[in-house]
Amino acid sequence: MNSKLIDSLVQLIDSLEIEEYVLLQDKLQARIIQKTAGVCGGHACIRYTRIPVWTVISLRQQGADYQEIIQNFPGLTLMDLTAVQAYYETHKLEIDRAIASHQDDADIEIDD
């Protein structure tokens, strides 16, 4: 690890104005959520995982807290979950539709 580079980045971040800091946080969070053709049906997923945003949001809607989600998906971080929530706030219709379509699929499997 390049600790000098990290120290320099921390100093640079500390020197940012609040608006610049908020923009940086937004850009970092945007990199956490990714859509890749052919992966999880093209649904938005958490960085380098096959965990769709709709799965985490569905778990939250069912009452799971962040601690439970992190316990069940140990590769996730609090920052990942914050990015999921931010993505949901700006893509609510997309995620709600994905949840509904997967609930419909589960209902069909149960009925068979």
Short mmCIF file of C-alpha atoms in Angstrom, two decimals:
data_model
loop_
_atom_site.label_atom_id
_atom_site.label_comp_id
_atom_site.label_asym_id
_atom_site.label_seq_id
_atom_site.Cartn_x
_atom_site.Cartn_y
_atom_site.Cartn_z
CA MET A 1 0.00 0.00 0.00
CA ASN A 2 1.21 3.48 -0.83
CA SER A 3 0.72 5.27 2.50
CA LYS A 4 2.19 8.54 1.18
CA LEU A 5 -0.43 8.63 -1.54
CA ILE A 6 -3.18 7.93 0.99
CA ASP A 7 -1.89 10.70 3.27
CA SER A 8 -1.82 13.10 0.32
CA LEU A 9 -5.38 12.17 -0.63
CA VAL A 10 -6.57 12.72 2.94
CA GLN A 11 -4.95 16.16 2.98
CA LEU A 12 -6.54 17.00 -0.34
CA ILE A 13 -9.96 15.86 0.84
CA ASP A 14 -9.59 17.87 4.03
CA SER A 15 -8.92 20.97 1.94
CA LEU A 16 -12.15 20.67 -0.09
CA GLU A 17 -14.97 23.15 0.30
CA ILE A 18 -18.24 21.58 1.51
CA GLU A 19 -19.78 21.64 -1.98
CA GLU A 20 -16.71 19.91 -3.43
CA TYR A 21 -16.76 17.34 -0.63
CA VAL A 22 -20.43 16.57 -1.28
CA LEU A 23 -19.72 16.19 -5.00
CA LEU A 24 -16.83 13.83 -4.22
CA GLN A 25 -19.05 11.71 -1.97
CA ASP A 26 -21.72 11.57 -4.69
CA LYS A 27 -19.18 10.43 -7.27
CA LEU A 28 -17.74 7.78 -4.94
CA GLN A 29 -21.19 6.45 -4.13
CA ALA A 30 -22.08 6.36 -7.82
CA ARG A 31 -19.12 4.01 -8.44
CA ILE A 32 -20.44 1.55 -5.86
CA ILE A 33 -23.63 0.79 -7.80
CA GLN A 34 -23.03 -0.74 -11.22
CA LYS A 35 -25.11 -2.17 -14.04
CA THR A 36 -23.42 -4.78 -16.21
CA ALA A 37 -25.11 -6.43 -19.17
CA GLY A 38 -25.48 -10.15 -18.54
CA VAL A 39 -24.96 -9.89 -14.79
CA CYS A 40 -28.05 -10.34 -12.60
CA GLY A 41 -30.32 -9.61 -15.51
CA GLY A 42 -28.76 -6.17 -15.96
CA HIS A 43 -30.11 -5.00 -12.59
CA ALA A 44 -28.13 -2.46 -10.59
CA CYS A 45 -25.73 -4.34 -8.29
CA ILE A 46 -23.32 -3.46 -5.53
CA ARG A 47 -19.75 -3.08 -6.76
CA TYR A 48 -18.09 -6.27 -7.96
CA THR A 49 -20.78 -8.48 -6.43
CA ARG A 50 -23.85 -10.14 -7.77
CA ILE A 51 -26.00 -8.57 -5.05
CA PRO A 52 -28.74 -6.52 -6.70
CA VAL A 53 -29.86 -3.24 -5.17
CA TRP A 54 -33.45 -4.50 -5.25
CA THR A 55 -32.49 -7.42 -2.97
CA VAL A 56 -31.11 -5.14 -0.27
CA ILE A 57 -34.03 -2.73 -0.54
CA SER A 58 -36.48 -5.63 -0.35
CA LEU A 59 -34.77 -6.90 2.80
CA ARG A 60 -34.97 -3.42 4.32
CA GLN A 61 -38.67 -3.22 3.46
CA GLN A 62 -39.17 -6.55 5.21
CA GLY A 63 -37.62 -5.13 8.38
CA ALA A 64 -33.95 -6.09 8.17
CA ASP A 65 -31.57 -3.50 9.56
CA TYR A 66 -28.12 -2.74 8.17
CA GLN A 67 -26.40 -4.94 10.75
CA GLU A 68 -28.46 -7.98 9.71
CA ILE A 69 -27.74 -7.34 6.04
CA ILE A 70 -24.00 -7.02 6.68
CA GLN A 71 -24.09 -10.26 8.70
CA ASN A 72 -25.81 -12.07 5.82
CA PHE A 73 -23.58 -10.48 3.16
CA PRO A 74 -20.21 -10.08 4.93
CA GLY A 75 -18.55 -8.53 1.87
CA LEU A 76 -20.76 -5.45 2.15
CA THR A 77 -19.89 -2.30 4.05
CA LEU A 78 -21.95 0.47 5.57
CA MET A 79 -20.84 2.69 2.68
CA ASP A 80 -22.24 0.11 0.23
CA LEU A 81 -25.58 0.16 2.03
CA THR A 82 -25.61 3.96 2.09
CA ALA A 83 -24.99 3.94 -1.67
CA VAL A 84 -27.82 1.43 -2.13
CA GLN A 85 -30.21 3.71 -0.26
CA ALA A 86 -29.08 6.75 -2.25
CA TYR A 87 -29.53 4.82 -5.51
CA TYR A 88 -32.99 3.75 -4.44
CA GLU A 89 -33.98 7.34 -3.65
CA THR A 90 -33.13 8.41 -7.20
CA HIS A 91 -34.30 5.21 -8.99
CA LYS A 92 -37.30 4.26 -6.87
CA LEU A 93 -39.56 3.19 -9.76
CA GLU A 94 -36.85 0.95 -11.27
CA ILE A 95 -36.14 -0.81 -7.97
CA ASP A 96 -39.79 -1.11 -6.96
CA ARG A 97 -40.55 -2.72 -10.33
CA ALA A 98 -37.67 -5.19 -9.89
CA ILE A 99 -38.91 -6.12 -6.42
CA ALA A 100 -42.46 -6.58 -7.72
CA SER A 101 -41.35 -8.73 -10.65
CA HIS A 102 -39.30 -10.98 -8.38
CA GLN A 103 -42.17 -11.26 -5.92
CA ASP A 104 -44.40 -12.31 -8.81
CA ASP A 105 -41.82 -14.95 -9.78
CA ALA A 106 -41.76 -16.26 -6.19
CA ASP A 107 -45.57 -16.41 -6.12
CA ILE A 108 -45.60 -18.49 -9.32
CA GLU A 109 -43.01 -20.92 -7.90
CA ILE A 110 -45.02 -21.36 -4.71
CA ASP A 111 -48.25 -21.96 -6.62
CA ASP A 112 -46.75 -24.76 -8.76
#
